[in-house]
mmCIF file of C-alpha atoms in Angstrom:
data_model
loop_
_atom_site.group_PDB
_atom_site.id
_atom_site.type_symbol
_atom_site.label_atom_id
_atom_site.label_comp_id
_atom_site.label_asym_id
_atom_site.label_seq_id
_atom_site.Cartn_x
_atom_site.Cartn_y
_atom_site.Cartn_z
ATOM 1 C CA MET S 1 1.961 -25.528 23.764
ATOM 2 C CA THR S 2 5.217 -23.727 22.710
ATOM 3 C CA THR S 3 5.504 -19.985 23.580
ATOM 4 C CA LEU S 4 7.353 -17.244 21.134
ATOM 5 C CA ARG S 5 7.724 -13.451 22.121
ATOM 6 C CA ALA S 6 6.940 -10.667 19.505
ATOM 7 C CA LEU S 7 9.802 -8.627 18.879
ATOM 8 C CA PRO S 8 9.705 -5.384 17.658
ATOM 9 C CA LEU S 9 10.143 -5.167 14.055
ATOM 10 C CA THR S 10 13.034 -3.848 12.665
ATOM 11 C CA ALA S 11 14.909 -4.098 9.251
ATOM 12 C CA LYS S 12 17.958 -6.003 10.163
ATOM 13 C CA ALA S 13 15.752 -8.437 12.013
ATOM 14 C CA PHE S 14 13.407 -9.176 9.220
ATOM 15 C CA ALA S 15 16.133 -9.044 6.305
ATOM 16 C CA PRO S 16 15.551 -12.965 5.728
ATOM 17 C CA PHE S 17 12.350 -12.500 5.421
ATOM 18 C CA GLY S 18 11.733 -9.885 3.310
ATOM 19 C CA GLU S 19 11.660 -5.796 4.065
ATOM 20 C CA VAL S 20 10.504 -3.536 6.769
ATOM 21 C CA LEU S 21 8.454 -0.469 4.655
ATOM 22 C CA ASP S 22 8.539 2.334 6.327
ATOM 23 C CA ALA S 23 10.081 6.420 6.580
ATOM 24 C CA THR S 24 13.438 5.344 7.906
ATOM 25 C CA GLY S 25 16.430 5.720 5.978
ATOM 26 C CA ASP S 26 17.611 7.454 3.100
ATOM 27 C CA PHE S 27 15.166 9.718 0.880
ATOM 28 C CA ARG S 28 14.715 12.023 -1.997
ATOM 29 C CA LEU S 29 12.793 15.548 -1.412
ATOM 30 C CA ILE S 30 10.107 15.669 -4.022
ATOM 31 C CA ASN S 31 6.995 17.830 -4.582
ATOM 32 C CA ALA S 32 9.087 21.479 -3.859
ATOM 33 C CA GLY S 33 10.560 19.752 -0.705
ATOM 34 C CA LEU S 34 7.293 18.809 0.972
ATOM 35 C CA CYS S 35 7.273 14.875 0.667
ATOM 36 C CA ARG S 36 10.240 12.664 1.217
ATOM 37 C CA ARG S 37 10.410 9.659 -0.921
ATOM 38 C CA HIS S 38 11.954 6.577 0.362
ATOM 39 C CA HIS S 39 12.353 4.759 -2.831
ATOM 40 C CA ASP S 40 11.623 1.359 -4.394
ATOM 41 C CA ARG S 41 11.928 -0.332 -1.276
ATOM 42 C CA ALA S 42 10.544 -3.634 -1.483
ATOM 43 C CA GLN S 43 12.145 -6.558 -3.922
ATOM 44 C CA LEU S 44 9.437 -7.707 -5.784
ATOM 45 C CA ASP S 45 9.151 -10.776 -7.538
ATOM 46 C CA PHE S 46 6.013 -12.462 -9.416
ATOM 47 C CA GLY S 47 7.620 -14.373 -11.342
ATOM 48 C CA PRO S 48 7.662 -15.134 -15.438
ATOM 49 C CA GLU S 49 4.461 -15.582 -16.108
ATOM 50 C CA GLY S 50 3.021 -13.219 -13.155
ATOM 51 C CA ARG S 51 1.930 -10.227 -12.938
ATOM 52 C CA ALA S 52 1.864 -7.112 -9.331
ATOM 53 C CA GLY S 53 -1.512 -6.228 -8.483
ATOM 54 C CA ILE S 54 -3.313 -4.436 -5.431
ATOM 55 C CA SER S 55 -5.893 -6.227 -3.596
ATOM 56 C CA ILE S 56 -7.406 -4.902 -0.369
ATOM 57 C CA PHE S 57 -7.611 -7.119 2.873
ATOM 58 C CA LYS S 58 -9.855 -7.067 5.773
ATOM 59 C CA ALA S 59 -8.946 -9.213 8.622
ATOM 60 C CA GLU S 60 -10.501 -10.028 11.693
ATOM 61 C CA ALA S 61 -8.609 -8.427 14.737
ATOM 62 C CA ARG S 62 -7.148 -10.692 16.906
ATOM 63 C CA ALA S 63 -5.569 -10.078 20.030
ATOM 64 C CA LEU S 64 -2.245 -11.455 22.256
ATOM 65 C CA PRO S 65 -1.291 -14.442 23.389
ATOM 66 C CA TYR S 66 -2.019 -15.474 19.818
ATOM 67 C CA VAL S 67 -2.358 -18.837 19.275
ATOM 68 C CA PHE S 68 -1.672 -20.927 15.885
ATOM 69 C CA ASP S 69 -0.488 -23.844 13.776
ATOM 70 C CA LEU S 70 -0.777 -22.698 10.224
ATOM 71 C CA ILE S 71 2.164 -21.113 8.045
ATOM 72 C CA GLU S 72 1.788 -20.999 4.513
ATOM 73 C CA ARG S 73 3.932 -19.178 1.434
ATOM 74 C CA HIS S 74 3.447 -18.130 -2.162
ATOM 75 C CA PRO S 75 5.999 -19.997 -4.098
ATOM 76 C CA ASP S 76 5.398 -18.259 -7.179
ATOM 77 C CA GLY S 77 5.553 -14.544 -5.681
ATOM 78 C CA SER S 78 6.759 -11.885 -3.248
ATOM 79 C CA GLN S 79 3.420 -10.456 -1.072
ATOM 80 C CA ALA S 80 3.236 -6.903 1.079
ATOM 81 C CA PHE S 81 0.966 -5.664 3.260
ATOM 82 C CA VAL S 82 0.874 -2.082 4.036
ATOM 83 C CA PRO S 83 -1.764 -1.167 6.979
ATOM 84 C CA MET S 84 -4.169 1.442 5.842
ATOM 85 C CA THR S 85 -4.366 2.264 9.599
ATOM 86 C CA ALA S 86 -1.713 3.775 12.029
ATOM 87 C CA ASP S 87 -2.415 0.303 14.324
ATOM 88 C CA PRO S 88 0.035 -2.186 15.042
ATOM 89 C CA PHE S 89 -0.032 -5.575 13.659
ATOM 90 C CA LEU S 90 1.735 -9.296 13.935
ATOM 91 C CA VAL S 91 3.615 -10.666 11.754
ATOM 92 C CA ILE S 92 4.753 -14.246 12.092
ATOM 93 C CA VAL S 93 7.246 -15.636 9.374
ATOM 94 C CA SER S 94 9.581 -19.019 9.672
ATOM 95 C CA PRO S 95 12.978 -20.188 7.980
ATOM 96 C CA GLY S 96 10.679 -23.386 7.241
ATOM 97 C CA PRO S 97 8.545 -26.189 8.406
ATOM 98 C CA ASP S 98 11.828 -27.817 9.933
ATOM 99 C CA HIS S 99 12.441 -24.683 12.127
ATOM 100 C CA SER S 100 11.123 -22.784 15.049
ATOM 101 C CA PRO S 101 8.781 -19.257 13.251
ATOM 102 C CA GLN S 102 9.709 -16.029 14.956
ATOM 103 C CA ALA S 103 7.126 -13.323 15.458
ATOM 104 C CA PHE S 104 7.421 -9.530 15.183
ATOM 105 C CA LEU S 105 5.220 -6.556 16.228
ATOM 106 C CA THR S 106 4.992 -3.412 13.999
ATOM 107 C CA ASN S 107 4.937 -0.132 15.100
ATOM 108 C CA GLY S 108 2.097 1.181 13.513
ATOM 109 C CA ALA S 109 3.527 3.273 11.084
ATOM 110 C CA GLN S 110 5.618 -0.074 9.204
ATOM 111 C CA GLY S 111 4.105 -2.615 6.344
ATOM 112 C CA ILE S 112 6.227 -5.199 5.258
ATOM 113 C CA ASN S 113 7.331 -7.272 2.048
ATOM 114 C CA LEU S 114 7.446 -11.030 1.741
ATOM 115 C CA HIS S 115 9.997 -12.292 -0.528
ATOM 116 C CA ARG S 116 9.070 -14.814 -2.798
ATOM 117 C CA GLY S 117 8.609 -18.594 -1.430
ATOM 118 C CA THR S 118 8.832 -16.742 2.337
ATOM 119 C CA TRP S 119 6.849 -18.664 5.167
ATOM 120 C CA HIS S 120 4.431 -16.843 6.855
ATOM 121 C CA GLY S 121 1.427 -16.798 9.143
ATOM 122 C CA VAL S 122 -1.894 -15.273 7.958
ATOM 123 C CA LEU S 123 -2.024 -12.102 8.458
ATOM 124 C CA THR S 124 -3.092 -11.077 11.836
ATOM 125 C CA PRO S 125 -4.089 -7.786 12.860
ATOM 126 C CA LEU S 126 -4.672 -6.265 16.857
ATOM 127 C CA ALA S 127 -6.989 -3.783 16.290
ATOM 128 C CA ALA S 128 -9.881 -3.267 13.854
ATOM 129 C CA PRO S 129 -10.760 -2.831 11.066
ATOM 130 C CA GLY S 130 -7.804 -4.664 9.769
ATOM 131 C CA LEU S 131 -7.258 -2.952 6.875
ATOM 132 C CA PHE S 132 -4.734 -3.399 4.699
ATOM 133 C CA ALA S 133 -3.274 -3.320 0.521
ATOM 134 C CA VAL S 134 -1.454 -6.201 -0.656
ATOM 135 C CA ILE S 135 0.764 -6.089 -3.449
ATOM 136 C CA ASP S 136 1.170 -9.542 -4.581
ATOM 137 C CA ARG S 137 1.130 -11.952 -7.992
ATOM 138 C CA ILE S 138 -1.788 -11.890 -10.063
ATOM 139 C CA GLY S 139 -1.619 -15.464 -12.160
ATOM 140 C CA GLN S 140 -3.084 -18.476 -12.635
ATOM 141 C CA THR S 141 -1.236 -20.943 -10.582
ATOM 142 C CA PRO S 142 -2.600 -21.753 -7.017
ATOM 143 C CA ASN S 143 0.428 -20.354 -5.549
ATOM 144 C CA LEU S 144 -0.120 -21.572 -2.246
ATOM 145 C CA GLU S 145 1.752 -24.254 0.304
ATOM 146 C CA GLU S 146 0.913 -24.835 3.291
ATOM 147 C CA PHE S 147 2.604 -26.427 6.441
ATOM 148 C CA ARG S 148 1.183 -27.172 9.593
ATOM 149 C CA TYR S 149 3.260 -27.396 13.308
ATOM 150 C CA PRO S 150 2.678 -30.494 14.806
ATOM 151 C CA VAL S 151 1.993 -28.636 18.680
ATOM 152 C CA PRO S 152 0.833 -24.852 18.250
ATOM 153 C CA TRP S 153 2.388 -21.752 18.815
ATOM 154 C CA THR S 154 1.373 -18.774 21.275
ATOM 155 C CA VAL S 155 2.768 -15.768 20.667
ATOM 156 C CA ARG S 156 3.033 -12.980 23.828
ATOM 157 C CA ALA S 157 3.175 -9.233 23.651
ATOM 158 C CA PRO S 158 6.949 -8.118 23.438
ATOM 159 C CA ASP S 159 8.442 -7.658 27.307
ATOM 160 C CA MET P 1 -8.684 32.943 -8.230
ATOM 161 C CA THR P 2 -10.848 29.921 -8.976
ATOM 162 C CA THR P 3 -12.599 27.990 -6.183
ATOM 163 C CA LEU P 4 -13.134 24.070 -6.552
ATOM 164 C CA ARG P 5 -15.097 22.099 -4.393
ATOM 165 C CA ALA P 6 -14.027 18.824 -2.797
ATOM 166 C CA LEU P 7 -16.786 15.863 -3.362
ATOM 167 C CA PRO P 8 -16.843 12.911 -1.954
ATOM 168 C CA LEU P 9 -14.340 10.337 -3.335
ATOM 169 C CA THR P 10 -16.227 7.468 -5.178
ATOM 170 C CA ALA P 11 -15.767 4.458 -7.792
ATOM 171 C CA LYS P 12 -18.114 6.304 -9.760
ATOM 172 C CA ALA P 13 -16.756 9.509 -9.815
ATOM 173 C CA PHE P 14 -13.307 8.622 -10.016
ATOM 174 C CA ALA P 15 -13.545 6.187 -12.878
ATOM 175 C CA PRO P 16 -11.928 8.717 -15.135
ATOM 176 C CA PHE P 17 -8.809 8.747 -13.590
ATOM 177 C CA GLY P 18 -8.602 5.599 -12.246
ATOM 178 C CA GLU P 19 -9.806 3.167 -9.451
ATOM 179 C CA VAL P 20 -10.501 3.983 -5.563
ATOM 180 C CA LEU P 21 -9.324 1.263 -3.585
ATOM 181 C CA ASP P 22 -11.256 0.430 -0.279
ATOM 182 C CA ALA P 23 -12.904 -2.751 1.161
ATOM 183 C CA THR P 24 -16.242 -2.471 -0.753
ATOM 184 C CA GLY P 25 -17.874 -4.131 -3.303
ATOM 185 C CA ASP P 26 -16.867 -8.010 -4.257
ATOM 186 C CA PHE P 27 -14.433 -10.003 -2.321
ATOM 187 C CA ARG P 28 -12.766 -13.402 -1.764
ATOM 188 C CA LEU P 29 -13.195 -15.292 1.794
ATOM 189 C CA ILE P 30 -9.797 -16.080 2.744
ATOM 190 C CA ASN P 31 -7.798 -17.450 5.617
ATOM 191 C CA ALA P 32 -10.487 -19.923 6.881
ATOM 192 C CA GLY P 33 -12.890 -16.895 6.612
ATOM 193 C CA LEU P 34 -11.140 -14.307 9.029
ATOM 194 C CA CYS P 35 -10.070 -12.439 6.021
ATOM 195 C CA ARG P 36 -11.849 -10.603 3.372
ATOM 196 C CA ARG P 37 -9.777 -10.302 -0.128
ATOM 197 C CA HIS P 38 -10.941 -7.689 -2.355
ATOM 198 C CA HIS P 39 -9.266 -8.803 -5.032
ATOM 199 C CA ASP P 40 -6.850 -6.881 -7.883
ATOM 200 C CA ARG P 41 -8.495 -3.568 -7.615
ATOM 201 C CA ALA P 42 -6.224 -1.676 -9.687
ATOM 202 C CA GLN P 43 -5.345 -0.934 -13.310
ATOM 203 C CA LEU P 44 -1.147 -1.137 -13.353
ATOM 204 C CA ASP P 45 0.850 -0.440 -16.178
ATOM 205 C CA PHE P 46 4.356 0.450 -15.271
ATOM 206 C CA GLY P 47 5.663 0.144 -19.630
ATOM 207 C CA PRO P 48 7.267 -2.348 -21.533
ATOM 208 C CA GLU P 49 10.290 -0.778 -20.050
ATOM 209 C CA GLY P 50 9.369 -0.307 -16.298
ATOM 210 C CA ARG P 51 8.726 -2.558 -13.314
ATOM 211 C CA ALA P 52 6.160 -2.450 -9.949
ATOM 212 C CA GLY P 53 8.480 -0.752 -7.174
ATOM 213 C CA ILE P 54 7.294 0.216 -3.385
ATOM 214 C CA SER P 55 7.848 3.295 -2.144
ATOM 215 C CA ILE P 56 7.227 4.990 0.903
ATOM 216 C CA PHE P 57 6.170 8.961 1.029
ATOM 217 C CA LYS P 58 6.060 11.185 3.559
ATOM 218 C CA ALA P 59 4.499 14.396 3.216
ATOM 219 C CA GLU P 60 3.754 18.051 4.629
ATOM 220 C CA ALA P 61 0.251 17.991 5.897
ATOM 221 C CA ARG P 62 -1.588 20.643 4.106
ATOM 222 C CA ALA P 63 -5.312 22.172 5.150
ATOM 223 C CA LEU P 64 -8.414 23.357 3.440
ATOM 224 C CA PRO P 65 -8.703 25.600 1.570
ATOM 225 C CA TYR P 66 -5.753 24.491 -0.317
ATOM 226 C CA VAL P 67 -4.478 26.516 -3.321
ATOM 227 C CA PHE P 68 -2.616 25.324 -6.193
ATOM 228 C CA ASP P 69 -1.565 25.878 -9.795
ATOM 229 C CA LEU P 70 0.393 22.900 -10.450
ATOM 230 C CA ILE P 71 -0.709 19.291 -12.041
ATOM 231 C CA GLU P 72 1.675 16.484 -13.523
ATOM 232 C CA ARG P 73 1.692 13.004 -14.820
ATOM 233 C CA HIS P 74 3.546 10.777 -15.064
ATOM 234 C CA PRO P 75 3.406 8.907 -19.019
ATOM 235 C CA ASP P 76 5.187 6.185 -18.343
ATOM 236 C CA GLY P 77 3.101 4.546 -15.645
ATOM 237 C CA SER P 78 0.532 4.098 -13.026
ATOM 238 C CA GLN P 79 0.440 5.419 -9.569
ATOM 239 C CA ALA P 80 -1.226 4.389 -6.883
ATOM 240 C CA PHE P 81 -1.443 6.088 -3.349
ATOM 241 C CA VAL P 82 -2.409 3.741 0.069
ATOM 242 C CA PRO P 83 -2.192 5.940 2.913
ATOM 243 C CA MET P 84 -0.758 4.030 6.050
ATOM 244 C CA THR P 85 -3.389 6.477 8.504
ATOM 245 C CA ALA P 86 -6.871 6.406 8.529
ATOM 246 C CA ASP P 87 -6.704 10.101 7.658
ATOM 247 C CA PRO P 88 -8.917 11.382 4.570
ATOM 248 C CA PHE P 89 -6.760 13.146 2.303
ATOM 249 C CA LEU P 90 -7.027 15.089 -1.184
ATOM 250 C CA VAL P 91 -6.916 13.840 -4.109
ATOM 251 C CA ILE P 92 -6.602 16.336 -7.299
ATOM 252 C CA VAL P 93 -7.066 15.402 -10.924
ATOM 253 C CA SER P 94 -7.973 17.173 -14.224
ATOM 254 C CA PRO P 95 -8.451 15.262 -18.029
ATOM 255 C CA GLY P 96 -5.737 18.163 -18.763
ATOM 256 C CA PRO P 97 -4.085 21.447 -19.247
ATOM 257 C CA ASP P 98 -6.857 22.712 -21.379
ATOM 258 C CA HIS P 99 -9.568 21.562 -18.632
ATOM 259 C CA SER P 100 -10.367 22.475 -14.887
ATOM 260 C CA PRO P 101 -9.439 19.995 -12.262
ATOM 261 C CA GLN P 102 -11.436 17.801 -9.893
ATOM 262 C CA ALA P 103 -10.741 17.615 -6.429
ATOM 263 C CA PHE P 104 -12.091 14.624 -4.215
ATOM 264 C CA LEU P 105 -11.807 14.112 -0.409
ATOM 265 C CA THR P 106 -10.849 10.382 0.571
ATOM 266 C CA ASN P 107 -13.302 8.509 3.674
ATOM 267 C CA GLY P 108 -10.392 7.438 5.568
ATOM 268 C CA ALA P 109 -10.408 3.897 4.551
ATOM 269 C CA GLN P 110 -9.583 4.699 0.499
ATOM 270 C CA GLY P 111 -5.965 4.720 -1.299
ATOM 271 C CA ILE P 112 -6.510 5.489 -4.691
ATOM 272 C CA ASN P 113 -4.709 4.369 -8.129
ATOM 273 C CA LEU P 114 -3.933 6.606 -11.136
ATOM 274 C CA HIS P 115 -3.852 5.537 -14.557
ATOM 275 C CA ARG P 116 -1.211 5.750 -16.449
ATOM 276 C CA GLY P 117 -0.634 8.887 -17.798
ATOM 277 C CA THR P 118 -3.520 10.689 -15.222
ATOM 278 C CA TRP P 119 -2.930 14.550 -14.599
ATOM 279 C CA HIS P 120 -2.987 15.081 -10.824
ATOM 280 C CA GLY P 121 -1.568 17.343 -8.112
ATOM 281 C CA VAL P 122 0.831 16.856 -5.943
ATOM 282 C CA LEU P 123 0.428 14.217 -2.762
ATOM 283 C CA THR P 124 -2.038 16.085 -0.258
ATOM 284 C CA PRO P 125 -2.800 14.514 3.016
ATOM 285 C CA LEU P 126 -4.793 16.675 5.542
ATOM 286 C CA ALA P 127 -3.339 15.525 8.546
ATOM 287 C CA ALA P 128 0.166 14.283 9.781
ATOM 288 C CA PRO P 129 2.211 11.963 9.354
ATOM 289 C CA GLY P 130 1.255 12.432 5.771
ATOM 290 C CA LEU P 131 2.572 8.926 5.422
ATOM 291 C CA PHE P 132 1.307 7.014 1.984
ATOM 292 C CA ALA P 133 2.736 3.461 0.158
ATOM 293 C CA VAL P 134 3.339 4.655 -3.506
ATOM 294 C CA ILE P 135 3.013 1.600 -5.953
ATOM 295 C CA ASP P 136 4.437 3.270 -9.404
ATOM 296 C CA ARG P 137 6.912 2.719 -12.122
ATOM 297 C CA ILE P 138 10.466 1.975 -11.760
ATOM 298 C CA GLY P 139 12.804 2.956 -14.387
ATOM 299 C CA GLN P 140 15.147 5.337 -15.820
ATOM 300 C CA THR P 141 13.013 7.802 -17.646
ATOM 301 C CA PRO P 142 12.217 10.974 -15.981
ATOM 302 C CA ASN P 143 8.335 9.782 -16.196
ATOM 303 C CA LEU P 144 7.090 13.341 -15.335
ATOM 304 C CA GLU P 145 5.325 15.933 -17.140
ATOM 305 C CA GLU P 146 4.035 19.159 -15.444
ATOM 306 C CA PHE P 147 1.693 21.797 -16.197
ATOM 307 C CA ARG P 148 0.952 25.458 -13.986
ATOM 308 C CA TYR P 149 -2.261 26.883 -14.295
ATOM 309 C CA PRO P 150 -2.578 30.621 -15.370
ATOM 310 C CA VAL P 151 -4.526 31.289 -12.386
ATOM 311 C CA PRO P 152 -4.704 29.338 -8.867
ATOM 312 C CA TRP P 153 -7.366 27.184 -7.714
ATOM 313 C CA THR P 154 -8.381 26.988 -4.443
ATOM 314 C CA VAL P 155 -9.809 23.724 -3.124
ATOM 315 C CA ARG P 156 -12.608 24.412 -0.571
ATOM 316 C CA ALA P 157 -14.049 21.514 2.021
ATOM 317 C CA PRO P 158 -17.533 19.662 0.884
ATOM 318 C CA ASP P 159 -20.819 21.097 1.753
#
């Protein structure tokens, strides 16, 4: 068993894998100044034969320490996860099967977008109801590859 | 001044305007049975020259009774609002300037997708931080029409 320490999710640390979707950085004021629009924050890519869709995911809450061996990726499209509650969730990503995974913990006001083809763990909320909107590719291909690490990883909470 | 009573948001009542994005109805079990995927719940339409984008909106919290006279629409694309907290928000829609608007109150676990060209009020959270992910059209056109009712409307809480 190998241990990972979850790190606080930041745009810089997450950049190789995708975007952090939050209300930081540049914005445009709209609606007579009453609303900030942080514009077009995700690099969406649904391939030539796919289209964007919005699905709702409801996942069982997990707890730290969290043990996993499975990562997966969607070769044909990006995938964004927007939490519908203010609870932090665990984000596991990996450069690939030959690399160690990395774990991040959101701050309760962050979603993520995974670039097309990015290896990641399954959706792991840390609190019920585990409710997310998912913006990903709708298409005819299986659009899924899975890999199991030969030895499981344990994710521990940040220091 | 004319009064509207906000109604609880239901898929049936909202159908002329768009979709309710929630974890009700059919789903596929994924991730070894630990996650329900309510698949492809929104009718997205970004027109021939637009593309999907994800932006983050942060809007000032409003309170009921809420007074407004402005409705707007985006002729070139659909627009979805996914709350990033579990707080109810107010949804105002209208068949058009010649019709009375309608008001709905979400239950704290619902997002909405407005069909392309649907008249609606500006984003009106009822609690801070007013944080939403918005999936709408990214493109070069203004994609905005506004209309002001000659007499303001007041939205009251459901009975």
